[in-house]
Amino acid sequence: MKQPDLFNLPESESPEPCPEKDAESSRQALITRLQGLMEKPVNVKITDNRRIMVSWSPESSGSLSLRAHRIFLSAPANVVEALAGMTVKAPGSREVIHRYIGENCHKIRRMRRTRSLRPVGTIFDLRDLHARLNRQFFSGDSKAKVTWGAPVKRRRVRWMRFGTYDYETGVITLNQRLNARDIPRYMVEFVMYHEMLHEILGADVSPNGRRRVHTQRFRELEKAFPEYKKAMAFQKKRWGLK
């Protein structure tokens, strides 16, 4: 394989982002660019897999099959070279891919549909909670919108997701089960804080190309929440969850 210079390419070599309607031509262009860097034929499949951003495997024909997330269709030249470099473990390649995914994590989840926000619940107003946590822990850097999720119908659960952060829309959604009189405020604040960490820290990528959001740094900051232990104890007692 040709050894690429991963860090010193002029800006003029970075292609302009391609619109969605030209996805196939963009894929072919990516193949052409990769082929110029690699010693064997390469077939690229574009995916929307949010967990495995990049993977590759040899084919019986001797070519290489490479799967890459859609965000790589508009990747600049140094990132394309890093994609090729990862397949042969070229030094520095993983770091370039890591940085590119982190900078573009807001594009990873595709916007499903526009929806109205419902931040005011019967017990908690999520706007107030978000504003206070933003001042206290994030110096006002959080720009997320907040809303309660859809009403919950089932009474019993074996597993539940307390909240989500959508990287595409910038919306934090909290589970309606938290909007109840027997739920302490610190539990709701902890879930909000957890989702705000997702917004602020973005995503990471492991050496094998898997996208990670609960990194070591994330866990350290999560445990720094003043009432972390109380929140953990409450969810275990209330729902039997760890």
Coordinates of C-alpha atoms in Angstrom, one line a residue:
M1 CA 0.0 0.0 0.0
K2 CA 1.1 3.6 -0.7
Q3 CA 2.0 5.3 2.5
P4 CA -0.2 8.4 2.9
D5 CA 0.6 11.6 4.7
L6 CA -2.3 11.7 7.1
F7 CA -1.9 15.1 8.6
N8 CA -0.5 17.6 6.0
L9 CA -2.8 17.6 3.1
P10 CA -3.8 21.0 1.7
E11 CA -7.4 22.1 2.2
S12 CA -7.9 22.2 -1.6
E13 CA -7.7 18.4 -1.7
S14 CA -10.8 18.0 0.6
P15 CA -13.9 17.4 -1.5
E16 CA -17.2 19.2 -1.0
P17 CA -19.9 17.3 0.8
C18 CA -22.2 15.3 -1.5
P19 CA -26.0 15.4 -1.4
E20 CA -28.0 12.3 -0.4
K21 CA -29.4 11.9 -3.9
D22 CA -25.9 11.4 -5.3
A23 CA -25.1 8.6 -2.8
E24 CA -24.2 6.0 -5.4
S25 CA -21.9 8.4 -7.4
S26 CA -20.3 9.4 -4.1
R27 CA -19.8 5.7 -3.2
Q28 CA -18.1 5.1 -6.6
A29 CA -15.9 8.2 -6.0
L30 CA -14.9 6.9 -2.6
I31 CA -14.0 3.5 -4.2
T32 CA -11.9 5.3 -6.8
R33 CA -10.1 7.3 -4.2
L34 CA -9.5 4.3 -2.0
Q35 CA -8.3 2.2 -5.0
G36 CA -5.6 4.8 -5.7
L37 CA -4.2 4.2 -2.2
M38 CA -4.5 0.4 -1.9
E39 CA -2.7 -2.5 -3.5
K40 CA -5.8 -4.7 -4.0
P41 CA -9.3 -4.1 -5.4
V42 CA -11.8 -2.7 -2.8
N43 CA -15.6 -3.0 -2.7
V44 CA -17.3 -0.4 -0.5
K45 CA -20.7 -0.9 1.1
I46 CA -22.3 2.2 2.7
T47 CA -24.3 1.6 5.9
D48 CA -26.3 3.4 8.5
N49 CA -24.9 1.2 11.3
R50 CA -24.4 3.5 14.3
R51 CA -22.4 1.0 16.3
I52 CA -19.9 -0.3 13.8
M53 CA -18.7 2.7 11.8
V54 CA -16.0 1.0 9.8
S55 CA -15.2 -2.7 9.2
W56 CA -13.4 -4.7 6.5
S57 CA -12.8 -8.3 5.5
P58 CA -11.0 -10.1 2.6
E59 CA -13.0 -11.6 -0.2
S60 CA -12.4 -15.0 -1.8
S61 CA -11.5 -13.1 -5.1
G62 CA -8.6 -11.4 -3.3
S63 CA -10.3 -8.0 -3.1
L64 CA -11.2 -6.3 0.1
S65 CA -14.8 -5.7 1.3
L66 CA -15.0 -2.5 3.3
R67 CA -18.2 -1.3 5.2
A68 CA -18.3 2.3 6.2
H69 CA -21.0 4.6 7.6
R70 CA -22.7 7.1 5.3
I71 CA -20.7 10.0 6.9
F72 CA -17.6 8.9 5.0
L73 CA -19.1 9.7 1.7
S74 CA -18.2 13.3 2.2
A75 CA -14.9 12.6 4.1
P76 CA -11.9 14.8 3.2
A77 CA -8.8 13.3 1.6
N78 CA -6.9 12.7 4.8
V79 CA -9.8 10.7 6.3
V80 CA -10.1 8.6 3.1
E81 CA -6.4 7.9 3.4
A82 CA -6.9 6.9 7.0
L83 CA -9.7 4.5 6.0
A84 CA -7.2 2.8 3.6
G85 CA -4.5 2.9 6.3
M86 CA -6.7 1.2 8.9
T87 CA -6.9 -1.9 6.8
V88 CA -3.2 -2.4 7.0
K89 CA -2.8 -0.9 10.5
A90 CA -0.9 2.2 9.3
P91 CA 0.3 4.4 12.2
G92 CA -2.0 7.3 13.0
S93 CA -4.9 6.0 10.9
R94 CA -7.2 5.1 13.8
E95 CA -6.7 8.5 15.4
V96 CA -7.7 10.3 12.2
I97 CA -10.9 8.2 11.9
H98 CA -11.6 8.6 15.7
R99 CA -11.4 12.4 15.3
Y100 CA -13.5 12.5 12.2
I101 CA -16.3 10.4 13.8
G102 CA -16.3 12.5 16.9
E103 CA -16.5 15.8 14.9
N104 CA -19.4 14.4 12.8
C105 CA -21.3 12.4 15.4
H106 CA -24.3 14.8 15.1
K107 CA -24.8 13.4 11.5
I108 CA -24.8 9.8 12.5
R109 CA -28.4 9.5 13.6
R110 CA -30.7 10.4 10.7
M111 CA -33.6 12.7 11.5
R112 CA -36.8 10.7 11.5
R113 CA -39.5 13.3 11.6
T114 CA -40.2 16.7 13.1
R115 CA -42.1 16.4 16.4
S116 CA -43.5 18.8 18.9
L117 CA -41.6 19.1 22.2
R118 CA -43.4 18.5 25.5
P119 CA -41.0 19.7 28.2
V120 CA -43.7 20.5 30.8
G121 CA -44.8 17.5 32.7
T122 CA -47.4 17.1 35.4
I123 CA -44.7 17.1 38.0
F124 CA -41.4 18.3 36.4
D125 CA -40.6 21.1 33.9
L126 CA -37.6 19.8 32.0
R127 CA -36.7 23.3 30.9
D128 CA -36.0 24.4 34.4
L129 CA -34.0 21.3 35.2
H130 CA -31.9 21.6 32.1
A131 CA -31.2 25.3 32.6
R132 CA -30.0 24.8 36.2
L133 CA -27.8 21.8 35.3
N134 CA -26.4 23.7 32.4
R135 CA -25.3 26.6 34.6
Q136 CA -24.0 24.3 37.4
F137 CA -22.1 21.7 35.4
F138 CA -21.7 22.8 31.7
S139 CA -21.1 26.6 31.9
G140 CA -24.1 27.1 29.6
D141 CA -22.6 25.0 26.8
S142 CA -25.5 22.6 26.4
K143 CA -27.8 23.7 23.5
A144 CA -30.1 20.6 23.7
K145 CA -33.8 20.9 23.5
V146 CA -35.7 18.8 26.0
T147 CA -39.0 16.9 26.0
W148 CA -40.9 14.1 27.8
G149 CA -41.4 10.9 25.8
A150 CA -44.6 9.3 24.8
P151 CA -47.0 8.1 27.6
V152 CA -46.1 4.8 29.1
K153 CA -48.8 2.1 29.0
R154 CA -47.2 -0.9 30.6
R155 CA -47.0 -1.0 34.4
R156 CA -44.3 -3.6 34.8
V157 CA -40.9 -3.5 33.1
R158 CA -37.8 -5.8 33.0
W159 CA -35.7 -3.1 31.3
M160 CA -36.1 0.5 30.6
R161 CA -34.3 3.4 29.0
F162 CA -34.5 6.5 31.3
G163 CA -33.6 8.9 28.5
T164 CA -32.0 9.5 25.1
Y165 CA -30.0 12.1 23.3
D166 CA -30.5 12.4 19.6
Y167 CA -27.2 13.6 18.0
E168 CA -29.0 14.6 14.8
T169 CA -31.9 16.7 16.3
G170 CA -30.1 17.7 19.5
V171 CA -33.2 16.6 21.5
I172 CA -33.0 15.1 25.0
T173 CA -36.0 12.8 25.7
L174 CA -36.8 11.6 29.2
N175 CA -39.0 8.6 30.0
Q176 CA -42.5 9.5 31.2
R177 CA -42.1 7.0 34.1
L178 CA -39.9 9.7 35.7
N179 CA -42.7 12.2 35.6
A180 CA -44.3 10.9 38.7
R181 CA -44.8 12.1 42.3
D182 CA -42.9 9.2 43.8
I183 CA -39.8 10.0 41.7
P184 CA -37.3 12.2 43.6
R185 CA -36.1 15.3 41.7
Y186 CA -32.4 14.1 42.0
M187 CA -33.3 11.0 39.9
V188 CA -34.7 13.1 37.1
E189 CA -31.8 15.5 37.3
F190 CA -29.3 12.7 37.1
V191 CA -30.9 11.3 33.9
M192 CA -30.9 14.8 32.4
Y193 CA -27.3 15.2 33.4
H194 CA -26.4 11.8 31.9
E195 CA -28.0 12.8 28.5
M196 CA -26.3 16.2 28.6
L197 CA -23.0 14.5 28.9
H198 CA -23.7 12.7 25.7
E199 CA -24.3 16.0 24.0
I200 CA -21.2 17.7 25.4
L201 CA -18.7 14.7 25.0
G202 CA -19.9 13.4 21.7
A203 CA -18.9 9.9 20.6
D204 CA -15.7 7.9 20.6
V205 CA -14.6 5.0 18.4
S206 CA -12.8 1.9 19.5
P207 CA -9.8 0.3 17.7
N208 CA -12.1 -2.1 15.8
G209 CA -14.3 0.7 14.5
R210 CA -17.2 0.4 17.0
R211 CA -18.8 3.7 18.1
R212 CA -18.7 4.2 21.8
V213 CA -20.6 6.8 23.9
H214 CA -20.1 5.5 27.4
T215 CA -16.3 6.0 27.5
Q216 CA -14.1 6.0 30.6
R217 CA -14.2 9.8 30.6
F218 CA -18.0 9.7 30.4
R219 CA -18.2 7.3 33.3
E220 CA -15.9 9.5 35.4
L221 CA -18.0 12.6 34.8
E222 CA -21.2 10.6 35.4
K223 CA -20.0 9.5 38.8
A224 CA -19.0 13.1 39.6
F225 CA -22.7 14.0 39.8
P226 CA -23.3 14.9 43.5
E227 CA -26.2 12.5 44.0
Y228 CA -24.9 9.7 41.7
K229 CA -25.0 7.1 44.5
K230 CA -28.5 8.1 45.6
A231 CA -29.7 7.9 42.0
M232 CA -28.2 4.4 41.6
A233 CA -29.6 3.2 44.9
F234 CA -33.1 4.6 44.0
Q235 CA -33.3 3.0 40.6
K236 CA -32.2 -0.4 42.0
K237 CA -34.8 -0.2 44.8
R238 CA -37.6 1.2 42.6
W239 CA -37.1 -0.9 39.4
G240 CA -34.6 -3.5 40.5
L241 CA -32.1 -2.1 38.0
K242 CA -28.3 -1.7 38.4

